Coordinates of C-alpha atoms in Angstrom, one line a residue:
X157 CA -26.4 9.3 7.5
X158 CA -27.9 9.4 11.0
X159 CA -30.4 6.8 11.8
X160 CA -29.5 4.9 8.0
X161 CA -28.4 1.5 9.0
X162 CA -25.7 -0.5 6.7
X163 CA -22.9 -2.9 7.0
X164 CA -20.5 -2.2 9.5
X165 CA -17.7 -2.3 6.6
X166 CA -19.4 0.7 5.0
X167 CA -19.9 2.5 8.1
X168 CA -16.7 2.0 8.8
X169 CA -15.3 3.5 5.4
X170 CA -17.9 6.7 6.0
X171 CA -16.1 7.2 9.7
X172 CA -12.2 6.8 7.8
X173 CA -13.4 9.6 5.3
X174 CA -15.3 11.6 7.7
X175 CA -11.4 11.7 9.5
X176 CA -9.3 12.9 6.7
X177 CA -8.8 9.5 5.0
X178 CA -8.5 10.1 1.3
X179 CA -6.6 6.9 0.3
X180 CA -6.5 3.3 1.4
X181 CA -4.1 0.7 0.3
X182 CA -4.9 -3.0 0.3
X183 CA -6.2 -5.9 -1.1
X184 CA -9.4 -7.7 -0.7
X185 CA -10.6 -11.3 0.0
X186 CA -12.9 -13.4 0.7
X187 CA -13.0 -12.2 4.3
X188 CA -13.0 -8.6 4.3
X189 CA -14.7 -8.2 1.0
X190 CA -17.7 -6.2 3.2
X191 CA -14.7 -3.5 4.3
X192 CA -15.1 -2.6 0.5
X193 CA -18.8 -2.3 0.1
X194 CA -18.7 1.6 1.0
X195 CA -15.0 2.5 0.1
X196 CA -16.2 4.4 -3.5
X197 CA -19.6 6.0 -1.9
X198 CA -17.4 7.1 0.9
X199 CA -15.1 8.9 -1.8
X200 CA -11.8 7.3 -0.9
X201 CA -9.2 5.9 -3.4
X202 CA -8.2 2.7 -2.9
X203 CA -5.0 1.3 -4.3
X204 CA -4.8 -2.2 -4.9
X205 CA -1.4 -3.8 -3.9
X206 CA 0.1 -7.1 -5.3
X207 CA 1.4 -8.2 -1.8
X208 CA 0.3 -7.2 1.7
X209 CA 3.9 -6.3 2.7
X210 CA 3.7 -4.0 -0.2
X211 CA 0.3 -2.1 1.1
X212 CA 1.4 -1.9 4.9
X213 CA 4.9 -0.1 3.4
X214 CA 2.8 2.2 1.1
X215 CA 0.6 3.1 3.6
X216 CA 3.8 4.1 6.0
X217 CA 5.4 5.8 2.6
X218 CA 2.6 7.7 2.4
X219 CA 2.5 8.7 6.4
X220 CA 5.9 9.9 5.9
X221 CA 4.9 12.3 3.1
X222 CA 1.7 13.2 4.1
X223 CA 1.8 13.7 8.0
X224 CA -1.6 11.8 8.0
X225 CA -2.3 8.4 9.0
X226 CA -1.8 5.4 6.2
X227 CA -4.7 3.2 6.4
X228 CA -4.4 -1.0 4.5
X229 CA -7.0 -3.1 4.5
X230 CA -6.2 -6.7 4.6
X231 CA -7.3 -10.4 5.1
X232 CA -7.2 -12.7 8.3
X233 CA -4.6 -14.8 8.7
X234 CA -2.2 -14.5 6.0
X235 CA -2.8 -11.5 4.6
X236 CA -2.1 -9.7 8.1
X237 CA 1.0 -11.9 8.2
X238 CA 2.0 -10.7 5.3
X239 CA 1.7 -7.4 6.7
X240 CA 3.7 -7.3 9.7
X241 CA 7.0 -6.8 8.6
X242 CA 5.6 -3.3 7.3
X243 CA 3.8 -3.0 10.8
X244 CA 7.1 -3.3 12.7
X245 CA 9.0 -1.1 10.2
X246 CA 6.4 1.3 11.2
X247 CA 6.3 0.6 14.6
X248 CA 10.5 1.4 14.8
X249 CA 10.6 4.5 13.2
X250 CA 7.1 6.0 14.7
X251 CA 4.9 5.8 11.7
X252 CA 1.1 6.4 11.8
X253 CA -0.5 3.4 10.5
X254 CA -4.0 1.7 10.9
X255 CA -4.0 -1.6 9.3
X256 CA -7.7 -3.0 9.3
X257 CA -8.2 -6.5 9.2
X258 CA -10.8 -8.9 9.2
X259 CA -10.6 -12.2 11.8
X260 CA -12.9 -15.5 12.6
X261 CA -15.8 -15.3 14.5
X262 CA -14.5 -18.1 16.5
X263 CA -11.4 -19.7 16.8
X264 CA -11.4 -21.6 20.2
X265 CA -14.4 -24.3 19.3
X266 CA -13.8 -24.8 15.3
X267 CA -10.1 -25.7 14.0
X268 CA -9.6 -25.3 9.8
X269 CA -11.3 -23.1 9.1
X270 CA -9.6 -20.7 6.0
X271 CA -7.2 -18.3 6.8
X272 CA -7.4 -19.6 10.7
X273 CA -4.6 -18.9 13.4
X274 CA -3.9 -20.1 17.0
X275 CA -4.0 -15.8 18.0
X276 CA -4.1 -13.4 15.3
X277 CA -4.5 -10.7 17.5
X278 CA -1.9 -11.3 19.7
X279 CA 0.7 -11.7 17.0
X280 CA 0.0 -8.5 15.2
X281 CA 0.5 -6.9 18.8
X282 CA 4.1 -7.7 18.7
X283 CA 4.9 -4.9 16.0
X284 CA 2.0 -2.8 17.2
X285 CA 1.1 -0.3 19.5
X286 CA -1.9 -2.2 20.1
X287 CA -3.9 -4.6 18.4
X288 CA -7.4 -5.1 19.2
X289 CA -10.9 -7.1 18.3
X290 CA -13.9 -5.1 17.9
X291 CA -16.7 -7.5 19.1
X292 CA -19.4 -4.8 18.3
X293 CA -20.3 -1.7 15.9
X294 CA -19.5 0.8 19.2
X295 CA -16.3 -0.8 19.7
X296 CA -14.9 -0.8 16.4
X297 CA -16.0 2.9 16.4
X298 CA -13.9 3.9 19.2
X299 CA -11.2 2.1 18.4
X300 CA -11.2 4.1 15.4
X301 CA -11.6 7.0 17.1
X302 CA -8.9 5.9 20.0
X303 CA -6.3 5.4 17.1
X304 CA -6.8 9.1 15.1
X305 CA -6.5 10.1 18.9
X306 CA -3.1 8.5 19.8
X307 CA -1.7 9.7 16.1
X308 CA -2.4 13.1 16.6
X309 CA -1.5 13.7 20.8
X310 CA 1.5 11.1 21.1
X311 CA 4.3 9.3 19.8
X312 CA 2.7 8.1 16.2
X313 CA 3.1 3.7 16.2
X314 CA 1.2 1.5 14.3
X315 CA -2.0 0.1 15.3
X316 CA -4.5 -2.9 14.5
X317 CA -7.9 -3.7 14.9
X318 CA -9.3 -6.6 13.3
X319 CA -13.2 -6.8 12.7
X320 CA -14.7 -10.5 12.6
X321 CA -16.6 -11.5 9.3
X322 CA -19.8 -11.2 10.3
X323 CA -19.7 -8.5 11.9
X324 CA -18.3 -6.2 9.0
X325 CA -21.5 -7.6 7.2
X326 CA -23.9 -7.0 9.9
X327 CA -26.4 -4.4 10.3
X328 CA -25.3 -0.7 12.2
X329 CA -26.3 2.9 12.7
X330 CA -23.7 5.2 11.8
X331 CA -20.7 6.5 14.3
X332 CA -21.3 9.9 15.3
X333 CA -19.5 12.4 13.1
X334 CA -18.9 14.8 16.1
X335 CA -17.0 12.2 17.6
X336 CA -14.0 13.5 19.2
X337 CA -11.2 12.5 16.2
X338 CA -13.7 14.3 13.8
X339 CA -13.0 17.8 15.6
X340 CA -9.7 19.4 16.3
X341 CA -8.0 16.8 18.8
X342 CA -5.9 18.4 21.5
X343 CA -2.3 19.6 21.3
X344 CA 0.5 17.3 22.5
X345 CA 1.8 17.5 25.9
X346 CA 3.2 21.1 26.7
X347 CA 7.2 21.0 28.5
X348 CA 6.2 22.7 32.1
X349 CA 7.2 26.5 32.6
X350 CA 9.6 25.2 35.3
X351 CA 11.0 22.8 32.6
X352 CA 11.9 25.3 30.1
X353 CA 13.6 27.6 32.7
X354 CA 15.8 24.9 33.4
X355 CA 16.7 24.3 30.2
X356 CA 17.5 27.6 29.4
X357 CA 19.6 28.3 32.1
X358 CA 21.8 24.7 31.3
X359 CA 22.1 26.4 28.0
X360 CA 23.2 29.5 28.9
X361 CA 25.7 28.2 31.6
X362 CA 27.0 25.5 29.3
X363 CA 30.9 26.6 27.2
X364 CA 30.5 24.1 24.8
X365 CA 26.6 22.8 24.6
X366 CA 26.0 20.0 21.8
X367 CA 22.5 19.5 20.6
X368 CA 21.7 16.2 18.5
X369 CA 18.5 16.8 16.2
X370 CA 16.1 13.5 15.6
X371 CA 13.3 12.8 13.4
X372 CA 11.0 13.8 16.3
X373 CA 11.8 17.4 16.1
X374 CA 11.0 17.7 12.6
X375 CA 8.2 20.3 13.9
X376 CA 10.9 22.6 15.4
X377 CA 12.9 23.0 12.0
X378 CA 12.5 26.7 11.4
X379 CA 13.5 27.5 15.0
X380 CA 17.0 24.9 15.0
X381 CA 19.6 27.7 13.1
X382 CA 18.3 30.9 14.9
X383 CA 18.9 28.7 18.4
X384 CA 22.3 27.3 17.2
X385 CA 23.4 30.9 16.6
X386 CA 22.2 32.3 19.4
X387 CA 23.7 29.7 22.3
X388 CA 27.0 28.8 19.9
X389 CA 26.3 25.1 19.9
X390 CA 27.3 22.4 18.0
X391 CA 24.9 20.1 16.3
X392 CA 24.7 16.5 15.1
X393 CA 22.0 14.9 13.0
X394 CA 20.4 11.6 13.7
X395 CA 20.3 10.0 9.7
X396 CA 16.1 10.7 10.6
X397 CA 16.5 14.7 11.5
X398 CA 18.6 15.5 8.6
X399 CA 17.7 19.0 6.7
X400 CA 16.8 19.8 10.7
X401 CA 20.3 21.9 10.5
X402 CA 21.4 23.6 7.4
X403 CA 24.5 22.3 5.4
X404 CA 26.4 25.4 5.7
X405 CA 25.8 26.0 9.3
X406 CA 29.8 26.3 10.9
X407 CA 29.5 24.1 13.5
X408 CA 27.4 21.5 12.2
X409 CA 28.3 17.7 12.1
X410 CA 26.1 16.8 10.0
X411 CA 24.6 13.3 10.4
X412 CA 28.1 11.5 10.8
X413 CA 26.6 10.4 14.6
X414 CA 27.8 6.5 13.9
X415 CA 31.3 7.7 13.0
X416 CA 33.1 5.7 15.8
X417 CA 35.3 8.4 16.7
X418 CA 32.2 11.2 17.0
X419 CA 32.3 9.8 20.3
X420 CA 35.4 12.5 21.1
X421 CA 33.6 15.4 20.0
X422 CA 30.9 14.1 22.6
X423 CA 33.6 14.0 25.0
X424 CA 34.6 17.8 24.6
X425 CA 30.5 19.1 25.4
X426 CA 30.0 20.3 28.8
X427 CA 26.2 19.5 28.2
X428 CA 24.4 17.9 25.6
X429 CA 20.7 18.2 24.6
X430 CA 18.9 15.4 22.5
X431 CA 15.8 16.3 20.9
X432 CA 13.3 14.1 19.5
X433 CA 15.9 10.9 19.4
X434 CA 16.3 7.4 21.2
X435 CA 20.0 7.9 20.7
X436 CA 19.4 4.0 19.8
X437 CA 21.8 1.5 18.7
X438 CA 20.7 2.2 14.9
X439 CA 21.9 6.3 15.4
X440 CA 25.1 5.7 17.2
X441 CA 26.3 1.6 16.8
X442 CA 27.4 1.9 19.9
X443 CA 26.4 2.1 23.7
X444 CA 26.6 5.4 24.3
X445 CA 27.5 8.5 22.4
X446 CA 30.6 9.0 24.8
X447 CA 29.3 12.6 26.5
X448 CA 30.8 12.8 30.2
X449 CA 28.4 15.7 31.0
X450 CA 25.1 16.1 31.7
X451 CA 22.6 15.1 29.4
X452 CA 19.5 16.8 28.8
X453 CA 16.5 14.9 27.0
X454 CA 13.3 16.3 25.5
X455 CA 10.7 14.1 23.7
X456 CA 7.2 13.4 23.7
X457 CA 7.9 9.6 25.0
X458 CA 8.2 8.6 28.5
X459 CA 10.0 5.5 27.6
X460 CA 12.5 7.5 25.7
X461 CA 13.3 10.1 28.7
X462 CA 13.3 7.0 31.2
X463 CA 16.6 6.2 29.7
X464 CA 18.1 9.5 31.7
X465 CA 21.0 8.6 34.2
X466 CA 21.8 10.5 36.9
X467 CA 22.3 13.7 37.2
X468 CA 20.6 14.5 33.9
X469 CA 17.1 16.1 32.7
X470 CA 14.3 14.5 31.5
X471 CA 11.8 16.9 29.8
X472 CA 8.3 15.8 28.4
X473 CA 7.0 18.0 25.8
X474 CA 6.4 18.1 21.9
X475 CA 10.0 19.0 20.7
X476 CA 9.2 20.8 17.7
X477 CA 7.1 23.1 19.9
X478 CA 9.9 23.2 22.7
X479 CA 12.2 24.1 20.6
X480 CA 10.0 27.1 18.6
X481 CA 9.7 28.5 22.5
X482 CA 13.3 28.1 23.0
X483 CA 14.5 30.3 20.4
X484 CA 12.4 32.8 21.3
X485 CA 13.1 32.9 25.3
X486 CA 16.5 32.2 24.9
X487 CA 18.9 35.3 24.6
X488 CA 21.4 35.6 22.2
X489 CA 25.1 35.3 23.3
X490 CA 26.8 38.6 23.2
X491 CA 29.7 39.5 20.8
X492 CA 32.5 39.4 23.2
X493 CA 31.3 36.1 24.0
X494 CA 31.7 33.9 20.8
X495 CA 31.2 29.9 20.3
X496 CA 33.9 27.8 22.0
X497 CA 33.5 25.3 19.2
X498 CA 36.2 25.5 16.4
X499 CA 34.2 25.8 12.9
X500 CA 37.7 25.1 10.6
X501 CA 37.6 22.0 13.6
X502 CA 34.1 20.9 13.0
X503 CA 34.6 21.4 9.0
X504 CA 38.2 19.2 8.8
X505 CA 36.3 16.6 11.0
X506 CA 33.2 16.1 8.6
X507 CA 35.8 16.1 5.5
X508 CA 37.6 13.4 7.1
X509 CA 34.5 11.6 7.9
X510 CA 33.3 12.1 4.2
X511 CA 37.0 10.0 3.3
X512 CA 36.7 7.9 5.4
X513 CA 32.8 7.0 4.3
X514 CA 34.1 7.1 0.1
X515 CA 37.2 5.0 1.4
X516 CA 34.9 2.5 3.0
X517 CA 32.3 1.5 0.2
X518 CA 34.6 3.1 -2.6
X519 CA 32.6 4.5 -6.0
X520 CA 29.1 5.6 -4.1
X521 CA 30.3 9.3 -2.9
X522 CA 30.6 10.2 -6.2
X523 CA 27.1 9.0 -7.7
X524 CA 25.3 10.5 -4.5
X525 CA 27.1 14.1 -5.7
X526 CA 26.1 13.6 -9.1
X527 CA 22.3 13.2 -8.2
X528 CA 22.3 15.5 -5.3
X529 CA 22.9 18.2 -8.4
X530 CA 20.0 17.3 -10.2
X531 CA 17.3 16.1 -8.2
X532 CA 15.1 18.9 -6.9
X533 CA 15.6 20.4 -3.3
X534 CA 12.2 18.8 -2.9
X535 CA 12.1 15.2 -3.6
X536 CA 11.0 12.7 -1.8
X537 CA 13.3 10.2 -1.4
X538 CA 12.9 6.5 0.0
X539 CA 15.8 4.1 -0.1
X540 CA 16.2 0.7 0.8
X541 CA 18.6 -1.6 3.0
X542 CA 21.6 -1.0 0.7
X543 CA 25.2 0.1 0.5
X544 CA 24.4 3.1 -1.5
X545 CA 22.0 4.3 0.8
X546 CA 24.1 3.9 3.8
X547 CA 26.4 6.0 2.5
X548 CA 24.2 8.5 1.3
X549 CA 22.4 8.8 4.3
X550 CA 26.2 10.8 5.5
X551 CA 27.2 12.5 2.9
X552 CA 23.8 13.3 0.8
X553 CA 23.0 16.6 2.9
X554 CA 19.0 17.4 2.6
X555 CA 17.6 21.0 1.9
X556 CA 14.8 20.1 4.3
X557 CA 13.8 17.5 7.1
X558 CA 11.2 14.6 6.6
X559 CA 12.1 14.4 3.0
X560 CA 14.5 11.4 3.2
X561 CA 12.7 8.3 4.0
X562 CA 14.5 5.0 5.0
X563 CA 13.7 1.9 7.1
X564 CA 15.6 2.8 10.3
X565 CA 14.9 0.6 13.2
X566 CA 13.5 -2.6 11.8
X567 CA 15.7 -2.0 9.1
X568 CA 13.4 -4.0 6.4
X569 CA 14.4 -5.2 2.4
X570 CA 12.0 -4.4 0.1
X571 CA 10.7 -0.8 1.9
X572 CA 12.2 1.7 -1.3
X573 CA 9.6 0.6 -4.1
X574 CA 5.7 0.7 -2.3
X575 CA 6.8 3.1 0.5
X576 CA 7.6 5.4 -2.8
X577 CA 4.2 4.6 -4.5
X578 CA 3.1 5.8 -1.5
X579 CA 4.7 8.8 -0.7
X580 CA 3.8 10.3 -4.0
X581 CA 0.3 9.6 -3.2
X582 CA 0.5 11.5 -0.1
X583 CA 2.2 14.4 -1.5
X584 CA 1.0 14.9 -5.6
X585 CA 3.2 16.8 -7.5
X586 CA 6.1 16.3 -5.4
X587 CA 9.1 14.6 -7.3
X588 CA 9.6 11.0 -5.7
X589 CA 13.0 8.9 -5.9
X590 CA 13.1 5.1 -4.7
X591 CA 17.0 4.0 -4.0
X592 CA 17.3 0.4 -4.1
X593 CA 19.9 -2.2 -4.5
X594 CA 19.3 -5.5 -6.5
X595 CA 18.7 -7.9 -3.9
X596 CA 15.8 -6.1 -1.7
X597 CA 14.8 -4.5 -5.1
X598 CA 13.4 -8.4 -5.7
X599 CA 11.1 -8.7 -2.1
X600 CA 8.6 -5.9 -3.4
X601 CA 9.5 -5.5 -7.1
X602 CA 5.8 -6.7 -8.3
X603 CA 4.2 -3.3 -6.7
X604 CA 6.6 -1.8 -10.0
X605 CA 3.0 -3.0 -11.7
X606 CA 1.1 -0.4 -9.3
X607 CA 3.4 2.7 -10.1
X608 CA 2.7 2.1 -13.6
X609 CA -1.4 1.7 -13.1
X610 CA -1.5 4.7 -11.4
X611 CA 1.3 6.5 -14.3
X612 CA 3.1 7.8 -11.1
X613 CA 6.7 9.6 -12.7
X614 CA 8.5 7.2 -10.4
X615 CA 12.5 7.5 -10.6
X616 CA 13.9 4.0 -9.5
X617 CA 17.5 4.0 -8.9
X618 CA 18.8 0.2 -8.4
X619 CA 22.4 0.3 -6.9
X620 CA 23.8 -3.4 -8.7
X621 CA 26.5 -4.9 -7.2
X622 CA 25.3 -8.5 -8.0
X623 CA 25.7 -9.9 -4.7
X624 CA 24.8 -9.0 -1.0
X625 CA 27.9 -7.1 -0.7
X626 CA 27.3 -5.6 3.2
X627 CA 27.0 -9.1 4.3
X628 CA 29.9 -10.5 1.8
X629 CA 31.7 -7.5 3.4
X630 CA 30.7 -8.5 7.1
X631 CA 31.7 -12.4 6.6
X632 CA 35.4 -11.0 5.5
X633 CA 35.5 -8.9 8.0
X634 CA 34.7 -12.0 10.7
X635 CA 37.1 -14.2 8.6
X636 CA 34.2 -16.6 7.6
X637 CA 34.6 -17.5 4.2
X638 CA 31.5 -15.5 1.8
X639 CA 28.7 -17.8 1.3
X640 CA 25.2 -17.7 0.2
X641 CA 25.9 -14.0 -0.6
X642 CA 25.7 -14.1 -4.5
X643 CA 22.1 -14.7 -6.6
X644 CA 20.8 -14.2 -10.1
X645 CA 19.6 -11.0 -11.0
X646 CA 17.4 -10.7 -13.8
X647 CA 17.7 -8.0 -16.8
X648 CA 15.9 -5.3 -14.8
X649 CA 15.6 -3.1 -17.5
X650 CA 13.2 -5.5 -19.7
X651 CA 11.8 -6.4 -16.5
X652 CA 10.5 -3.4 -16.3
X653 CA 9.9 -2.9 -19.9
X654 CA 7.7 -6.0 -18.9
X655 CA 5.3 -4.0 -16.1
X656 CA 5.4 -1.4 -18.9
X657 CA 7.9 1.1 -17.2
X658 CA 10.9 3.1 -18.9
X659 CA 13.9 1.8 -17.8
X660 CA 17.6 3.4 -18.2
X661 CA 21.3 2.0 -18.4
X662 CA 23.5 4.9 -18.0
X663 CA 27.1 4.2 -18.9
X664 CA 28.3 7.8 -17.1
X665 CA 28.0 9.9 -14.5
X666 CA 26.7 12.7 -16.8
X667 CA 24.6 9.9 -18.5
X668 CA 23.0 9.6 -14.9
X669 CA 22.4 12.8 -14.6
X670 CA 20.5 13.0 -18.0
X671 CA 18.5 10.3 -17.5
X672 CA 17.3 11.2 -13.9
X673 CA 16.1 14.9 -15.3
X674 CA 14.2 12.4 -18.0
X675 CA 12.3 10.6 -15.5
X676 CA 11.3 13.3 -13.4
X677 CA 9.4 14.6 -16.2
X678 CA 8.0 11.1 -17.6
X679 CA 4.3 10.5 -17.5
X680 CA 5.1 6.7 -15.4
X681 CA 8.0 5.0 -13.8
X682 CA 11.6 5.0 -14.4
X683 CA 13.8 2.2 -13.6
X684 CA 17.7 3.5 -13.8
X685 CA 20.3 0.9 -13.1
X686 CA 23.5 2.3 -11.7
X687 CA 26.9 -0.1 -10.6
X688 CA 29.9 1.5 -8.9
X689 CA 32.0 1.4 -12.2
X690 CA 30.0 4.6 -13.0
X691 CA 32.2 7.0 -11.0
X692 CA 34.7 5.7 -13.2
X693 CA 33.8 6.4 -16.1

């Protein structure tokens, strides 16, 4: 393509392709119509979304499952609007997303124009890493280029960069294809030699070490049981690093972290290591996680290790690779030198946790077992801001990490569905489950229409309880009388029928089960809808 001159919009698609991009999510407008002139020639999918909120949560889903950037296209003005909640649901639980939009020429001279804003830049930089204007081919190329960069070498956030209209039509030689995003960017920050011998002797001189396991150590799973053996630690999971420690280890804790009184068994560590976790307010609901010992921190983010108070570590480095050298420099604790952490302890506390979780949102426990046992070890499963999914997200154990898929931080309605849609794009053949509950079911419901287009063997599970019942719950709670907490549902099974899905009304448990193992192997969506009278019955 050297010295062939074309739109920027095309050159732009060639550049996207020429760095892995296989699928872009979006729709097109008026405005950004030119970002679509080479998006076929280029050889990259694009799926169309029915709402923009829809394409910036498939492109995270499909982050998630892939481990490669999502790229949306989208409009100026409302169509990046639109997107932003996705952007800052990204943003929270460090997603790699580029959304690419298009923006006015000028703004400061000329008022109503279409699609116009006061600072459209500036507002998708509130949910963004960084959100920039390309006021030239060169630009727009190494802001590209700056964004595959960032993605690959440090904590992976959402970025923008919006292309004015003329521009994207204008005339431009192509980017250079031995740019440095098109070769093999560098590794991510290394932990220093002096670092790791620190660690390892904290470790070794610890009685009682506790490690808690985040979504940023994903890389480090294989490692995680041969170093809890060898230094007789105890382990939590943040609800992201689950599957990090397997379900059978002794001393494991599993991901009960926001259990109010876990903040005991933090009391009893004479050192705790987090990896790869903010230890924020979403992982623990409260201000600390009640350690009185030294804390030692390892992630890739500055920000994250600035929260260190005295006394403790702060170690910069990629944690999955960190933790891969650790169990290999680390020695093994002798025989006569076994865990001081009880195992019958750690099992009685995590069944009383269980109890207390059933006890708490009564009738969920027992669906989440009865799908655990037939959904494949495998599955990719995205769920929504519901009850059933905070429950699961204690009790459903995972084979694996980065398989289950929630919005964390932002803690968004309406994620499950097109985060799904596009997590099975990211990972074909892979079994996909969305878990959503009635109300936030209805913010993104119209991307069902997509799933069935592209005849993906969705399995939709909506959780119906006919009401917001965590915030009915939460008004009792704070003795305000429950209002504005109960809306009409439709029948979602003929709304589905509708977009031209299956859809399923189990009356059983077993009935559940039966249908799930249906839609796995449909050629298109499922919808299944599932109330807590089911464990009942």
């Amino acid at each position: 393509m050297t010295g062939n001159k074309r739109p920027l919009g095309a050159q732009i698609s060639h550049m996207l392709k020429a760095r892995g991009v296989d699928v872009i999510f979006g729709i097109p407008g008026v405005h950004n119509i030119e970002m679509y002139r080479g998006i076929e020639e280029a050889g990259i999918t694009h799926v169309l979304a029915r709402h923009e909120q829809g394409a910036g949560f498939m492109a995270d889903g499909y982050a998630r499952a892939s481990g490669k950037p999502g790229v949306a296209y989208v409009i100026t003005g409302p169509g990046l609007c639109n997107a932003m909640t996705a952007l800052g649901q990204a943003y929270s639980d460090s997603v790699p997303v580029l959304m690419i939009s298009s923006c006015l020429d000028e703004t400061a001279a000329r008022r109503g124009q279409l699609h116009q804003m006061k600072d459209q830049r500036a507002a998708a930089e509130t949910v963004c890493d960084w959100s920039e204007e390309a006021r030239g081919p060169e630009a727009a190329y190494a802001l590209i280029d700056r964004a595959f960069m960032e993605f690959a070498t440090a904590r992976p956030r959402p970025k923008h960069l919006q292309v004015p209209i003329a521009l994207a039509g204008g005339q431009a030689v192509p980017p250079c294809e031995s740019g440095p995003s098109a070769t093999v960017p560098p590794a991510r920050p290394k932990a220093r030699d002096a670092d790791m011998t620190a660690l390892i002797d904290a470790v070794l001189a610890a009685e009682k070490p506790l490690f808690v396991f985040g979504g940023g150590a994903r890389g480090g799973a294989a490692a995680v049981p041969a170093l809890l053996q060898q230094t007789g630690a105890a382990a939590f999971t943040t609800y992201a690093g689950r599957g990090l420690v397997p379900a059978d280890h002794p001393l494991s804790f599993g991901s009960y972290l926001a259990r109010p009184d876990s903040a005991a068994i933090f009391a009893e560590a004479d050192l705790l290591i987090a990896v790869g976790t903010e230890l924020s307010e979403v992982d623990l609901w409260r201000d600390t996680p009640g350690q009185t010992c030294r804390t030692i921190r390892i992630d890739i983010d500055p920000e994250v290790l600035a929260q260190c108070g005295p006394g403790d570590m702060a170690i910069q480095g990629d944690a999955g690779a960190l933790l891969r050298a650790l169990s290999i420099a680390i020695p093994a604790r002798v025989d006569d030198q076994p865990p001081k952490w009880d195992a019958a302890q750690v099992a009685e506390t995590r069944a009383r946790w269980r109890a207390e979780t059933d006890a708490e949102r009564p009738g969920i426990v027992p669906v989440c077992d009865a799908l655990r046992a037939v959904i494949p070890p495998d599955t990719l499963i995205y769920s929504d801001m519901t009850q059933f999914a905070y429950v699961a997200k204690e009790v459903w154990d995972m084979d694996a990490p980065g398989l289950w898929h929630h919005p964390y931080g932002f803690g968004t309605l309406g994620y499950a569905l097109p985060a799904a849609i596009g997590g099975a794009l990211g990972r074909p053949g892979h079994p996909v489950v969305a878990i959503v509950g009635d109300y936030g079911f209805q913010y993104t419901l119209q991307e069902l229409g997509v799933a069935v287009e592209l005849g993906l063997p969705l399995v939709i599970l909506i959780w119906d309880n006919a009401k917001l019942k965590e915030i009915e719950d939460a008004m009792v709670a704070s003795q305000i009388a429950p209002n504005a907490v109960v809306a009409h549902n439709p029948d979602f099974g003929v709304l589905a029928e509708a977009y031209g899905a299956r859809s399923e009304e189990p009356g059983t448990l077993s009935d559940l089960q039966a249908a799930v193992k249906a839609a796995l192997a449909a050629d298109g969506p499922t919808l299944i809808w599932m109330n807590q009278d089911l464990a009942s019955r």
